[in-house]
Protein backbone atom coordinates (compact mmCIF):
# COMPACT_ATOMS: atom_id res chain seq x y z
CA UNK A 1 0.00 0.00 0.00
CA UNK A 2 1.11 3.53 -0.67
CA UNK A 3 0.67 6.62 1.45
CA UNK A 4 1.72 10.26 1.43
CA UNK A 5 2.26 12.57 4.38
CA UNK A 6 2.49 16.30 3.90
CA UNK A 7 3.98 17.99 6.94
CA UNK A 8 2.07 21.14 7.75
CA UNK A 9 -1.47 21.75 6.55
CA UNK A 10 -0.75 25.49 6.36
CA UNK A 11 2.47 27.27 5.42
CA UNK A 12 2.82 31.05 5.45
CA UNK A 13 5.71 32.94 3.84
CA UNK A 14 6.51 36.51 2.90
CA UNK A 15 6.74 37.54 -0.72
CA UNK A 16 10.29 36.91 -1.91
CA UNK A 17 11.01 34.31 0.76
CA UNK A 18 11.90 30.66 0.21
CA UNK A 19 8.98 28.26 -0.17
CA UNK A 20 9.45 24.76 1.28
CA UNK A 21 6.56 22.28 1.27
CA UNK A 22 7.36 18.90 2.75
CA UNK A 23 6.24 15.52 1.45
CA UNK A 24 7.14 12.04 2.65
CA UNK A 25 5.87 8.89 1.02
CA UNK A 26 5.56 5.22 1.74
CA UNK A 27 5.62 2.70 -1.08
CA UNK A 28 6.48 -0.98 -1.33
CA UNK A 29 7.76 -0.55 -4.88
CA UNK A 30 9.71 2.25 -6.57
CA UNK A 31 7.31 5.16 -6.86
CA UNK A 32 6.47 7.84 -9.31
CA UNK A 33 5.98 11.15 -7.48
CA UNK A 34 3.96 14.21 -8.38
CA UNK A 35 3.19 17.69 -7.10
CA UNK A 36 -0.10 19.30 -8.09
CA UNK A 37 -1.40 22.82 -7.35
CA UNK A 38 -5.05 23.71 -6.87
CA UNK A 39 -6.31 27.28 -7.05
CA UNK A 40 -9.71 28.10 -5.51
CA UNK A 41 -12.63 26.55 -7.35
CA UNK A 42 -10.35 24.96 -9.93
CA UNK A 43 -9.07 21.50 -10.69
CA UNK A 44 -5.56 20.25 -10.06
CA UNK A 45 -2.68 21.35 -12.26
CA UNK A 46 0.56 19.40 -12.51
CA UNK A 47 3.60 21.30 -11.23
CA UNK A 48 6.21 18.59 -11.74
CA UNK A 49 6.79 14.86 -11.59
CA UNK A 50 9.57 12.37 -10.90
CA UNK A 51 9.57 9.10 -12.80
CA UNK A 52 13.17 8.03 -13.41
CA UNK A 53 16.54 9.65 -14.00
CA UNK A 54 17.64 12.90 -12.42
CA UNK A 55 16.42 13.19 -8.87
CA UNK A 56 16.16 17.00 -8.99
CA UNK A 57 13.08 17.83 -11.01
CA UNK A 58 12.19 21.27 -12.29
CA UNK A 59 8.61 22.26 -12.89
CA UNK A 60 6.47 25.18 -13.90
CA UNK A 61 6.39 28.59 -12.21
CA UNK A 62 9.93 28.22 -10.81
CA UNK A 63 9.18 25.23 -8.57
CA UNK A 64 11.46 22.25 -8.16
CA UNK A 65 11.55 19.09 -6.06
CA UNK A 66 14.20 16.55 -5.15
CA UNK A 67 13.55 12.82 -4.84
CA UNK A 68 15.53 11.43 -1.90
CA UNK A 69 15.07 7.68 -1.73
CA UNK A 70 16.99 7.29 1.54
CA UNK A 71 14.68 9.79 3.22
CA UNK A 72 11.55 8.74 1.31
CA UNK A 73 10.97 12.42 0.65
CA UNK A 74 9.96 14.63 -2.27
CA UNK A 75 9.96 18.17 -0.90
CA UNK A 76 8.82 21.08 -3.09
CA UNK A 77 10.79 24.32 -3.13
CA UNK A 78 10.81 27.72 -4.79
CA UNK A 79 13.57 30.26 -4.10
CA UNK A 80 11.34 33.34 -4.07
CA UNK A 81 7.59 33.32 -3.40
CA UNK A 82 5.16 35.40 -5.43
CA UNK A 83 1.69 36.45 -4.40
CA UNK A 84 0.34 34.33 -7.25
CA UNK A 85 1.77 31.18 -5.61
CA UNK A 86 -0.94 31.28 -2.94
CA UNK A 87 -2.89 28.05 -3.44
CA UNK A 88 -3.21 24.51 -2.11
CA UNK A 89 -0.47 22.04 -3.01
CA UNK A 90 -0.82 18.29 -3.15
CA UNK A 91 1.90 15.66 -3.21
CA UNK A 92 0.93 12.34 -4.79
CA UNK A 93 2.48 8.93 -5.34
CA UNK A 94 1.83 6.29 -7.96
CA UNK A 95 3.10 2.74 -8.20
CA UNK A 96 5.72 2.23 -10.87
CA UNK A 97 4.37 -1.23 -11.67
CA UNK A 98 1.91 -3.93 -10.69
CA UNK A 99 -1.88 -3.69 -10.67
CA UNK A 100 -3.84 -0.45 -10.40
CA UNK A 101 -0.68 1.42 -11.19
CA UNK A 102 -2.59 4.32 -12.69
CA UNK A 103 -4.00 5.19 -9.28
CA UNK A 104 -2.71 8.37 -7.64
CA UNK A 105 -2.60 8.44 -3.84
CA UNK A 106 -2.65 12.03 -2.56
CA UNK A 107 -1.50 13.67 0.62
CA UNK A 108 -3.93 15.83 2.57
CA UNK A 109 -2.65 19.05 1.02
CA UNK A 110 -0.77 22.13 2.20
CA UNK A 111 -2.30 25.58 1.91
CA UNK A 112 0.35 28.16 1.03
CA UNK A 113 -0.28 31.76 2.04
CA UNK A 114 1.99 34.51 0.72
CA UNK A 115 2.11 37.79 2.62
CA UNK A 116 3.15 41.08 0.98
CA UNK B 1 -5.90 21.36 -26.87
CA UNK B 2 -9.12 21.43 -24.90
CA UNK B 3 -8.91 20.25 -21.33
CA UNK B 4 -11.13 17.92 -19.34
CA UNK B 5 -14.68 19.24 -19.24
CA UNK B 6 -17.10 18.66 -16.40
CA UNK B 7 -20.68 19.67 -15.72
CA UNK B 8 -22.41 20.92 -13.76
CA UNK B 9 -19.90 23.00 -11.79
CA UNK B 10 -22.14 23.23 -8.75
CA UNK B 11 -25.07 21.19 -7.48
CA UNK B 12 -27.16 21.45 -4.34
CA UNK B 13 -29.55 18.62 -3.50
CA UNK B 14 -31.34 17.24 -0.49
CA UNK B 15 -30.38 13.93 1.07
CA UNK B 16 -31.94 10.89 -0.52
CA UNK B 17 -32.18 12.64 -3.89
CA UNK B 18 -30.18 11.45 -6.88
CA UNK B 19 -27.58 13.38 -8.86
CA UNK B 20 -25.43 12.80 -11.93
CA UNK B 21 -22.16 14.32 -13.06
CA UNK B 22 -20.75 14.35 -16.57
CA UNK B 23 -17.15 14.30 -17.78
CA UNK B 24 -15.63 14.69 -21.23
CA UNK B 25 -11.93 13.77 -21.22
CA UNK B 26 -9.16 15.12 -23.40
CA UNK B 27 -9.49 13.75 -26.93
CA UNK B 28 -7.57 10.51 -27.39
CA UNK B 29 -7.14 9.78 -23.70
CA UNK B 30 -7.93 6.14 -23.04
CA UNK B 31 -7.92 6.30 -19.25
CA UNK B 32 -10.49 8.19 -17.22
CA UNK B 33 -10.64 8.64 -13.45
CA UNK B 34 -13.24 9.91 -10.99
CA UNK B 35 -11.93 11.27 -7.68
CA UNK B 36 -13.81 12.47 -4.61
CA UNK B 37 -12.28 15.40 -2.71
CA UNK B 38 -13.79 16.07 0.69
CA UNK B 39 -13.07 19.48 2.19
CA UNK B 40 -9.65 19.55 3.83
CA UNK B 41 -8.51 16.27 2.26
CA UNK B 42 -6.67 15.17 -0.84
CA UNK B 43 -8.58 13.58 -3.72
CA UNK B 44 -9.46 9.91 -3.37
CA UNK B 45 -9.91 7.65 -6.39
CA UNK B 46 -13.44 6.31 -6.81
CA UNK B 47 -13.17 4.56 -10.16
CA UNK B 48 -10.76 4.16 -13.07
CA UNK B 49 -11.74 3.27 -16.63
CA UNK B 50 -9.48 2.01 -19.39
CA UNK B 51 -11.45 2.76 -22.56
CA UNK B 52 -14.94 1.63 -21.51
CA UNK B 53 -13.83 -1.07 -19.08
CA UNK B 54 -13.45 -0.67 -15.32
CA UNK B 55 -9.88 -1.12 -14.05
CA UNK B 56 -10.32 -0.19 -10.39
CA UNK B 57 -13.53 0.53 -8.48
CA UNK B 58 -12.39 -0.79 -5.12
CA UNK B 59 -13.21 2.48 -3.30
CA UNK B 60 -16.55 3.15 -5.01
CA UNK B 61 -19.51 2.79 -2.62
CA UNK B 62 -21.40 0.55 -4.97
CA UNK B 63 -24.62 0.56 -2.97
CA UNK B 64 -25.19 4.18 -3.97
CA UNK B 65 -22.58 5.19 -6.55
CA UNK B 66 -22.45 4.05 -10.15
CA UNK B 67 -20.40 5.11 -13.13
CA UNK B 68 -20.23 4.32 -16.79
CA UNK B 69 -18.14 5.29 -19.75
CA UNK B 70 -20.04 4.92 -22.97
CA UNK B 71 -18.06 4.23 -26.15
CA UNK B 72 -14.84 4.84 -24.25
CA UNK B 73 -15.21 8.63 -24.29
CA UNK B 74 -17.63 10.54 -22.03
CA UNK B 75 -18.42 9.32 -18.55
CA UNK B 76 -21.17 9.84 -16.00
CA UNK B 77 -21.01 9.36 -12.24
CA UNK B 78 -24.31 8.92 -10.39
CA UNK B 79 -25.22 8.99 -6.73
CA UNK B 80 -28.54 7.49 -5.68
CA UNK B 81 -29.59 8.14 -2.97
CA UNK B 82 -27.28 10.88 -1.75
CA UNK B 83 -26.16 11.17 1.85
CA UNK B 84 -24.87 14.19 3.75
CA UNK B 85 -21.34 12.76 3.73
CA UNK B 86 -21.32 12.79 -0.08
CA UNK B 87 -20.83 16.57 0.02
CA UNK B 88 -17.52 17.00 -1.79
CA UNK B 89 -15.89 18.05 -5.02
CA UNK B 90 -15.97 15.35 -7.69
CA UNK B 91 -12.98 15.56 -9.98
CA UNK B 92 -12.65 13.88 -13.33
CA UNK B 93 -9.20 13.26 -14.78
CA UNK B 94 -7.86 11.62 -17.92
CA UNK B 95 -4.53 10.33 -19.22
CA UNK B 96 -3.26 8.82 -22.45
CA UNK B 97 -2.89 5.43 -20.81
CA UNK B 98 -2.55 3.91 -17.38
CA UNK B 99 1.20 3.48 -17.22
CA UNK B 100 2.62 5.06 -14.08
CA UNK B 101 4.65 7.85 -15.63
CA UNK B 102 1.78 9.36 -17.59
CA UNK B 103 0.30 12.61 -16.38
CA UNK B 104 -3.30 12.80 -15.26
CA UNK B 105 -5.07 15.98 -16.35
CA UNK B 106 -7.87 17.18 -14.13
CA UNK B 107 -11.11 18.96 -14.89
CA UNK B 108 -12.44 21.87 -12.80
CA UNK B 109 -14.63 19.58 -10.71
CA UNK B 110 -18.26 19.49 -9.65
CA UNK B 111 -18.94 20.85 -6.19
CA UNK B 112 -21.81 18.91 -4.55
CA UNK B 113 -23.62 20.05 -1.43
CA UNK B 114 -26.09 17.62 0.13
CA UNK B 115 -28.52 19.23 2.59
PDB file of C-alpha atoms in Angstrom:
ATOM      1  CA  UNK A   1       0.000   0.000   0.000  1.00  0.00           C
ATOM      2  CA  UNK A   2       1.105   3.531  -0.670  1.00  0.00           C
ATOM      3  CA  UNK A   3       0.669   6.619   1.453  1.00  0.00           C
ATOM      4  CA  UNK A   4       1.721  10.261   1.430  1.00  0.00           C
ATOM      5  CA  UNK A   5       2.262  12.566   4.379  1.00  0.00           C
ATOM      6  CA  UNK A   6       2.487  16.301   3.897  1.00  0.00           C
ATOM      7  CA  UNK A   7       3.982  17.988   6.941  1.00  0.00           C
ATOM      8  CA  UNK A   8       2.069  21.143   7.753  1.00  0.00           C
ATOM      9  CA  UNK A   9      -1.470  21.745   6.546  1.00  0.00           C
ATOM     10  CA  UNK A  10      -0.751  25.489   6.364  1.00  0.00           C
ATOM     11  CA  UNK A  11       2.470  27.273   5.420  1.00  0.00           C
ATOM     12  CA  UNK A  12       2.822  31.049   5.449  1.00  0.00           C
ATOM     13  CA  UNK A  13       5.712  32.939   3.844  1.00  0.00           C
ATOM     14  CA  UNK A  14       6.512  36.507   2.901  1.00  0.00           C
ATOM     15  CA  UNK A  15       6.739  37.544  -0.723  1.00  0.00           C
ATOM     16  CA  UNK A  16      10.287  36.913  -1.906  1.00  0.00           C
ATOM     17  CA  UNK A  17      11.012  34.306   0.762  1.00  0.00           C
ATOM     18  CA  UNK A  18      11.900  30.661   0.213  1.00  0.00           C
ATOM     19  CA  UNK A  19       8.983  28.265  -0.167  1.00  0.00           C
ATOM     20  CA  UNK A  20       9.445  24.760   1.277  1.00  0.00           C
ATOM     21  CA  UNK A  21       6.564  22.284   1.266  1.00  0.00           C
ATOM     22  CA  UNK A  22       7.357  18.901   2.750  1.00  0.00           C
ATOM     23  CA  UNK A  23       6.244  15.517   1.446  1.00  0.00           C
ATOM     24  CA  UNK A  24       7.144  12.044   2.650  1.00  0.00           C
ATOM     25  CA  UNK A  25       5.868   8.889   1.021  1.00  0.00           C
ATOM     26  CA  UNK A  26       5.563   5.217   1.743  1.00  0.00           C
ATOM     27  CA  UNK A  27       5.616   2.704  -1.084  1.00  0.00           C
ATOM     28  CA  UNK A  28       6.476  -0.982  -1.329  1.00  0.00           C
ATOM     29  CA  UNK A  29       7.760  -0.548  -4.879  1.00  0.00           C
ATOM     30  CA  UNK A  30       9.707   2.253  -6.573  1.00  0.00           C
ATOM     31  CA  UNK A  31       7.310   5.156  -6.856  1.00  0.00           C
ATOM     32  CA  UNK A  32       6.472   7.839  -9.308  1.00  0.00           C
ATOM     33  CA  UNK A  33       5.983  11.147  -7.478  1.00  0.00           C
ATOM     34  CA  UNK A  34       3.961  14.215  -8.375  1.00  0.00           C
ATOM     35  CA  UNK A  35       3.187  17.694  -7.104  1.00  0.00           C
ATOM     36  CA  UNK A  36      -0.101  19.303  -8.094  1.00  0.00           C
ATOM     37  CA  UNK A  37      -1.395  22.816  -7.345  1.00  0.00           C
ATOM     38  CA  UNK A  38      -5.054  23.708  -6.871  1.00  0.00           C
ATOM     39  CA  UNK A  39      -6.312  27.277  -7.051  1.00  0.00           C
ATOM     40  CA  UNK A  40      -9.707  28.105  -5.506  1.00  0.00           C
ATOM     41  CA  UNK A  41     -12.633  26.549  -7.348  1.00  0.00           C
ATOM     42  CA  UNK A  42     -10.354  24.959  -9.934  1.00  0.00           C
ATOM     43  CA  UNK A  43      -9.068  21.501 -10.689  1.00  0.00           C
ATOM     44  CA  UNK A  44      -5.560  20.251 -10.058  1.00  0.00           C
ATOM     45  CA  UNK A  45      -2.681  21.353 -12.260  1.00  0.00           C
ATOM     46  CA  UNK A  46       0.559  19.399 -12.510  1.00  0.00           C
ATOM     47  CA  UNK A  47       3.605  21.302 -11.228  1.00  0.00           C
ATOM     48  CA  UNK A  48       6.207  18.591 -11.738  1.00  0.00           C
ATOM     49  CA  UNK A  49       6.792  14.859 -11.587  1.00  0.00           C
ATOM     50  CA  UNK A  50       9.567  12.374 -10.904  1.00  0.00           C
ATOM     51  CA  UNK A  51       9.571   9.099 -12.800  1.00  0.00           C
ATOM     52  CA  UNK A  52      13.167   8.027 -13.412  1.00  0.00           C
ATOM     53  CA  UNK A  53      16.541   9.647 -14.004  1.00  0.00           C
ATOM     54  CA  UNK A  54      17.643  12.899 -12.422  1.00  0.00           C
ATOM     55  CA  UNK A  55      16.421  13.194  -8.874  1.00  0.00           C
ATOM     56  CA  UNK A  56      16.155  17.001  -8.993  1.00  0.00           C
ATOM     57  CA  UNK A  57      13.079  17.834 -11.011  1.00  0.00           C
ATOM     58  CA  UNK A  58      12.186  21.274 -12.292  1.00  0.00           C
ATOM     59  CA  UNK A  59       8.606  22.256 -12.890  1.00  0.00           C
ATOM     60  CA  UNK A  60       6.473  25.182 -13.897  1.00  0.00           C
ATOM     61  CA  UNK A  61       6.395  28.585 -12.214  1.00  0.00           C
ATOM     62  CA  UNK A  62       9.930  28.221 -10.809  1.00  0.00           C
ATOM     63  CA  UNK A  63       9.183  25.232  -8.565  1.00  0.00           C
ATOM     64  CA  UNK A  64      11.465  22.254  -8.162  1.00  0.00           C
ATOM     65  CA  UNK A  65      11.552  19.091  -6.061  1.00  0.00           C
ATOM     66  CA  UNK A  66      14.203  16.548  -5.154  1.00  0.00           C
ATOM     67  CA  UNK A  67      13.553  12.823  -4.840  1.00  0.00           C
ATOM     68  CA  UNK A  68      15.529  11.428  -1.901  1.00  0.00           C
ATOM     69  CA  UNK A  69      15.069   7.685  -1.729  1.00  0.00           C
ATOM     70  CA  UNK A  70      16.992   7.290   1.538  1.00  0.00           C
ATOM     71  CA  UNK A  71      14.684   9.789   3.221  1.00  0.00           C
ATOM     72  CA  UNK A  72      11.545   8.741   1.306  1.00  0.00           C
ATOM     73  CA  UNK A  73      10.969  12.416   0.652  1.00  0.00           C
ATOM     74  CA  UNK A  74       9.961  14.625  -2.271  1.00  0.00           C
ATOM     75  CA  UNK A  75       9.955  18.173  -0.898  1.00  0.00           C
ATOM     76  CA  UNK A  76       8.820  21.079  -3.087  1.00  0.00           C
ATOM     77  CA  UNK A  77      10.793  24.324  -3.126  1.00  0.00           C
ATOM     78  CA  UNK A  78      10.809  27.715  -4.794  1.00  0.00           C
ATOM     79  CA  UNK A  79      13.570  30.260  -4.095  1.00  0.00           C
ATOM     80  CA  UNK A  80      11.336  33.341  -4.069  1.00  0.00           C
ATOM     81  CA  UNK A  81       7.595  33.325  -3.397  1.00  0.00           C
ATOM     82  CA  UNK A  82       5.165  35.396  -5.435  1.00  0.00           C
ATOM     83  CA  UNK A  83       1.692  36.447  -4.396  1.00  0.00           C
ATOM     84  CA  UNK A  84       0.343  34.332  -7.253  1.00  0.00           C
ATOM     85  CA  UNK A  85       1.767  31.183  -5.613  1.00  0.00           C
ATOM     86  CA  UNK A  86      -0.943  31.280  -2.942  1.00  0.00           C
ATOM     87  CA  UNK A  87      -2.888  28.049  -3.438  1.00  0.00           C
ATOM     88  CA  UNK A  88      -3.205  24.512  -2.115  1.00  0.00           C
ATOM     89  CA  UNK A  89      -0.472  22.042  -3.011  1.00  0.00           C
ATOM     90  CA  UNK A  90      -0.824  18.285  -3.150  1.00  0.00           C
ATOM     91  CA  UNK A  91       1.895  15.655  -3.213  1.00  0.00           C
ATOM     92  CA  UNK A  92       0.925  12.339  -4.794  1.00  0.00           C
ATOM     93  CA  UNK A  93       2.481   8.926  -5.343  1.00  0.00           C
ATOM     94  CA  UNK A  94       1.833   6.293  -7.958  1.00  0.00           C
ATOM     95  CA  UNK A  95       3.103   2.742  -8.203  1.00  0.00           C
ATOM     96  CA  UNK A  96       5.725   2.226 -10.873  1.00  0.00           C
ATOM     97  CA  UNK A  97       4.365  -1.230 -11.668  1.00  0.00           C
ATOM     98  CA  UNK A  98       1.908  -3.929 -10.690  1.00  0.00           C
ATOM     99  CA  UNK A  99      -1.875  -3.689 -10.671  1.00  0.00           C
ATOM    100  CA  UNK A 100      -3.838  -0.453 -10.398  1.00  0.00           C
ATOM    101  CA  UNK A 101      -0.682   1.416 -11.194  1.00  0.00           C
ATOM    102  CA  UNK A 102      -2.593   4.323 -12.686  1.00  0.00           C
ATOM    103  CA  UNK A 103      -3.998   5.191  -9.279  1.00  0.00           C
ATOM    104  CA  UNK A 104      -2.710   8.367  -7.637  1.00  0.00           C
ATOM    105  CA  UNK A 105      -2.598   8.445  -3.843  1.00  0.00           C
ATOM    106  CA  UNK A 106      -2.653  12.026  -2.555  1.00  0.00           C
ATOM    107  CA  UNK A 107      -1.505  13.673   0.618  1.00  0.00           C
ATOM    108  CA  UNK A 108      -3.927  15.828   2.566  1.00  0.00           C
ATOM    109  CA  UNK A 109      -2.651  19.049   1.015  1.00  0.00           C
ATOM    110  CA  UNK A 110      -0.767  22.133   2.197  1.00  0.00           C
ATOM    111  CA  UNK A 111      -2.298  25.579   1.907  1.00  0.00           C
ATOM    112  CA  UNK A 112       0.350  28.158   1.035  1.00  0.00           C
ATOM    113  CA  UNK A 113      -0.277  31.757   2.043  1.00  0.00           C
ATOM    114  CA  UNK A 114       1.987  34.508   0.720  1.00  0.00           C
ATOM    115  CA  UNK A 115       2.111  37.791   2.623  1.00  0.00           C
ATOM    116  CA  UNK A 116       3.153  41.076   0.980  1.00  0.00           C
TER     117      UNK A 116
ATOM    118  CA  UNK B   1      -5.896  21.361 -26.875  1.00  0.00           C
ATOM    119  CA  UNK B   2      -9.123  21.426 -24.904  1.00  0.00           C
ATOM    120  CA  UNK B   3      -8.909  20.248 -21.329  1.00  0.00           C
ATOM    121  CA  UNK B   4     -11.126  17.920 -19.336  1.00  0.00           C
ATOM    122  CA  UNK B   5     -14.677  19.244 -19.237  1.00  0.00           C
ATOM    123  CA  UNK B   6     -17.100  18.655 -16.397  1.00  0.00           C
ATOM    124  CA  UNK B   7     -20.681  19.669 -15.715  1.00  0.00           C
ATOM    125  CA  UNK B   8     -22.412  20.922 -13.761  1.00  0.00           C
ATOM    126  CA  UNK B   9     -19.900  23.000 -11.792  1.00  0.00           C
ATOM    127  CA  UNK B  10     -22.140  23.232  -8.752  1.00  0.00           C
ATOM    128  CA  UNK B  11     -25.066  21.188  -7.478  1.00  0.00           C
ATOM    129  CA  UNK B  12     -27.165  21.448  -4.344  1.00  0.00           C
ATOM    130  CA  UNK B  13     -29.549  18.618  -3.504  1.00  0.00           C
ATOM    131  CA  UNK B  14     -31.343  17.243  -0.492  1.00  0.00           C
ATOM    132  CA  UNK B  15     -30.379  13.930   1.068  1.00  0.00           C
ATOM    133  CA  UNK B  16     -31.943  10.887  -0.515  1.00  0.00           C
ATOM    134  CA  UNK B  17     -32.178  12.640  -3.888  1.00  0.00           C
ATOM    135  CA  UNK B  18     -30.177  11.449  -6.877  1.00  0.00           C
ATOM    136  CA  UNK B  19     -27.575  13.382  -8.858  1.00  0.00           C
ATOM    137  CA  UNK B  20     -25.428  12.802 -11.929  1.00  0.00           C
ATOM    138  CA  UNK B  21     -22.162  14.321 -13.057  1.00  0.00           C
ATOM    139  CA  UNK B  22     -20.749  14.351 -16.572  1.00  0.00           C
ATOM    140  CA  UNK B  23     -17.151  14.303 -17.784  1.00  0.00           C
ATOM    141  CA  UNK B  24     -15.625  14.692 -21.233  1.00  0.00           C
ATOM    142  CA  UNK B  25     -11.928  13.768 -21.217  1.00  0.00           C
ATOM    143  CA  UNK B  26      -9.163  15.118 -23.397  1.00  0.00           C
ATOM    144  CA  UNK B  27      -9.490  13.753 -26.927  1.00  0.00           C
ATOM    145  CA  UNK B  28      -7.573  10.515 -27.390  1.00  0.00           C
ATOM    146  CA  UNK B  29      -7.139   9.785 -23.700  1.00  0.00           C
ATOM    147  CA  UNK B  30      -7.929   6.138 -23.042  1.00  0.00           C
ATOM    148  CA  UNK B  31      -7.917   6.304 -19.255  1.00  0.00           C
ATOM    149  CA  UNK B  32     -10.495   8.191 -17.223  1.00  0.00           C
ATOM    150  CA  UNK B  33     -10.644   8.636 -13.452  1.00  0.00           C
ATOM    151  CA  UNK B  34     -13.237   9.911 -10.985  1.00  0.00           C
ATOM    152  CA  UNK B  35     -11.926  11.275  -7.682  1.00  0.00           C
ATOM    153  CA  UNK B  36     -13.813  12.469  -4.606  1.00  0.00           C
ATOM    154  CA  UNK B  37     -12.276  15.400  -2.707  1.00  0.00           C
ATOM    155  CA  UNK B  38     -13.791  16.068   0.688  1.00  0.00           C
ATOM    156  CA  UNK B  39     -13.073  19.484   2.187  1.00  0.00           C
ATOM    157  CA  UNK B  40      -9.651  19.546   3.831  1.00  0.00           C
ATOM    158  CA  UNK B  41      -8.505  16.272   2.257  1.00  0.00           C
ATOM    159  CA  UNK B  42      -6.672  15.168  -0.838  1.00  0.00           C
ATOM    160  CA  UNK B  43      -8.582  13.582  -3.719  1.00  0.00           C
ATOM    161  CA  UNK B  44      -9.458   9.905  -3.371  1.00  0.00           C
ATOM    162  CA  UNK B  45      -9.912   7.647  -6.388  1.00  0.00           C
ATOM    163  CA  UNK B  46     -13.440   6.313  -6.813  1.00  0.00           C
ATOM    164  CA  UNK B  47     -13.168   4.557 -10.155  1.00  0.00           C
ATOM    165  CA  UNK B  48     -10.758   4.165 -13.066  1.00  0.00           C
ATOM    166  CA  UNK B  49     -11.740   3.266 -16.631  1.00  0.00           C
ATOM    167  CA  UNK B  50      -9.481   2.008 -19.391  1.00  0.00           C
ATOM    168  CA  UNK B  51     -11.450   2.761 -22.564  1.00  0.00           C
ATOM    169  CA  UNK B  52     -14.939   1.627 -21.509  1.00  0.00           C
ATOM    170  CA  UNK B  53     -13.832  -1.067 -19.079  1.00  0.00           C
ATOM    171  CA  UNK B  54     -13.449  -0.671 -15.315  1.00  0.00           C
ATOM    172  CA  UNK B  55      -9.878  -1.121 -14.046  1.00  0.00           C
ATOM    173  CA  UNK B  56     -10.316  -0.193 -10.391  1.00  0.00           C
ATOM    174  CA  UNK B  57     -13.526   0.526  -8.475  1.00  0.00           C
ATOM    175  CA  UNK B  58     -12.393  -0.787  -5.117  1.00  0.00           C
ATOM    176  CA  UNK B  59     -13.215   2.477  -3.301  1.00  0.00           C
ATOM    177  CA  UNK B  60     -16.548   3.148  -5.011  1.00  0.00           C
ATOM    178  CA  UNK B  61     -19.514   2.791  -2.617  1.00  0.00           C
ATOM    179  CA  UNK B  62     -21.403   0.553  -4.974  1.00  0.00           C
ATOM    180  CA  UNK B  63     -24.624   0.558  -2.968  1.00  0.00           C
ATOM    181  CA  UNK B  64     -25.195   4.178  -3.974  1.00  0.00           C
ATOM    182  CA  UNK B  65     -22.581   5.191  -6.554  1.00  0.00           C
ATOM    183  CA  UNK B  66     -22.449   4.054 -10.153  1.00  0.00           C
ATOM    184  CA  UNK B  67     -20.400   5.114 -13.130  1.00  0.00           C
ATOM    185  CA  UNK B  68     -20.234   4.317 -16.792  1.00  0.00           C
ATOM    186  CA  UNK B  69     -18.145   5.295 -19.748  1.00  0.00           C
ATOM    187  CA  UNK B  70     -20.039   4.924 -22.975  1.00  0.00           C
ATOM    188  CA  UNK B  71     -18.060   4.227 -26.147  1.00  0.00           C
ATOM    189  CA  UNK B  72     -14.837   4.842 -24.249  1.00  0.00           C
ATOM    190  CA  UNK B  73     -15.214   8.626 -24.289  1.00  0.00           C
ATOM    191  CA  UNK B  74     -17.633  10.542 -22.030  1.00  0.00           C
ATOM    192  CA  UNK B  75     -18.423   9.318 -18.546  1.00  0.00           C
ATOM    193  CA  UNK B  76     -21.168   9.843 -15.996  1.00  0.00           C
ATOM    194  CA  UNK B  77     -21.013   9.362 -12.245  1.00  0.00           C
ATOM    195  CA  UNK B  78     -24.308   8.925 -10.389  1.00  0.00           C
ATOM    196  CA  UNK B  79     -25.218   8.986  -6.728  1.00  0.00           C
ATOM    197  CA  UNK B  80     -28.542   7.491  -5.680  1.00  0.00           C
ATOM    198  CA  UNK B  81     -29.590   8.145  -2.966  1.00  0.00           C
ATOM    199  CA  UNK B  82     -27.275  10.885  -1.752  1.00  0.00           C
ATOM    200  CA  UNK B  83     -26.157  11.169   1.855  1.00  0.00           C
ATOM    201  CA  UNK B  84     -24.873  14.191   3.747  1.00  0.00           C
ATOM    202  CA  UNK B  85     -21.343  12.756   3.732  1.00  0.00           C
ATOM    203  CA  UNK B  86     -21.322  12.791  -0.081  1.00  0.00           C
ATOM    204  CA  UNK B  87     -20.828  16.569   0.018  1.00  0.00           C
ATOM    205  CA  UNK B  88     -17.520  16.998  -1.788  1.00  0.00           C
ATOM    206  CA  UNK B  89     -15.886  18.048  -5.023  1.00  0.00           C
ATOM    207  CA  UNK B  90     -15.974  15.354  -7.688  1.00  0.00           C
ATOM    208  CA  UNK B  91     -12.985  15.562  -9.981  1.00  0.00           C
ATOM    209  CA  UNK B  92     -12.648  13.878 -13.328  1.00  0.00           C
ATOM    210  CA  UNK B  93      -9.197  13.259 -14.785  1.00  0.00           C
ATOM    211  CA  UNK B  94      -7.858  11.623 -17.915  1.00  0.00           C
ATOM    212  CA  UNK B  95      -4.534  10.329 -19.222  1.00  0.00           C
ATOM    213  CA  UNK B  96      -3.261   8.823 -22.449  1.00  0.00           C
ATOM    214  CA  UNK B  97      -2.892   5.435 -20.812  1.00  0.00           C
ATOM    215  CA  UNK B  98      -2.549   3.912 -17.378  1.00  0.00           C
ATOM    216  CA  UNK B  99       1.202   3.483 -17.220  1.00  0.00           C
ATOM    217  CA  UNK B 100       2.624   5.058 -14.083  1.00  0.00           C
ATOM    218  CA  UNK B 101       4.650   7.846 -15.629  1.00  0.00           C
ATOM    219  CA  UNK B 102       1.780   9.364 -17.594  1.00  0.00           C
ATOM    220  CA  UNK B 103       0.304  12.606 -16.379  1.00  0.00           C
ATOM    221  CA  UNK B 104      -3.296  12.795 -15.264  1.00  0.00           C
ATOM    222  CA  UNK B 105      -5.067  15.978 -16.353  1.00  0.00           C
ATOM    223  CA  UNK B 106      -7.869  17.182 -14.126  1.00  0.00           C
ATOM    224  CA  UNK B 107     -11.105  18.958 -14.895  1.00  0.00           C
ATOM    225  CA  UNK B 108     -12.438  21.870 -12.799  1.00  0.00           C
ATOM    226  CA  UNK B 109     -14.628  19.581 -10.708  1.00  0.00           C
ATOM    227  CA  UNK B 110     -18.265  19.491  -9.655  1.00  0.00           C
ATOM    228  CA  UNK B 111     -18.939  20.851  -6.185  1.00  0.00           C
ATOM    229  CA  UNK B 112     -21.809  18.914  -4.553  1.00  0.00           C
ATOM    230  CA  UNK B 113     -23.617  20.046  -1.429  1.00  0.00           C
ATOM    231  CA  UNK B 114     -26.091  17.623   0.128  1.00  0.00           C
ATOM    232  CA  UNK B 115     -28.515  19.233   2.587  1.00  0.00           C
TER     233      UNK B 115
END
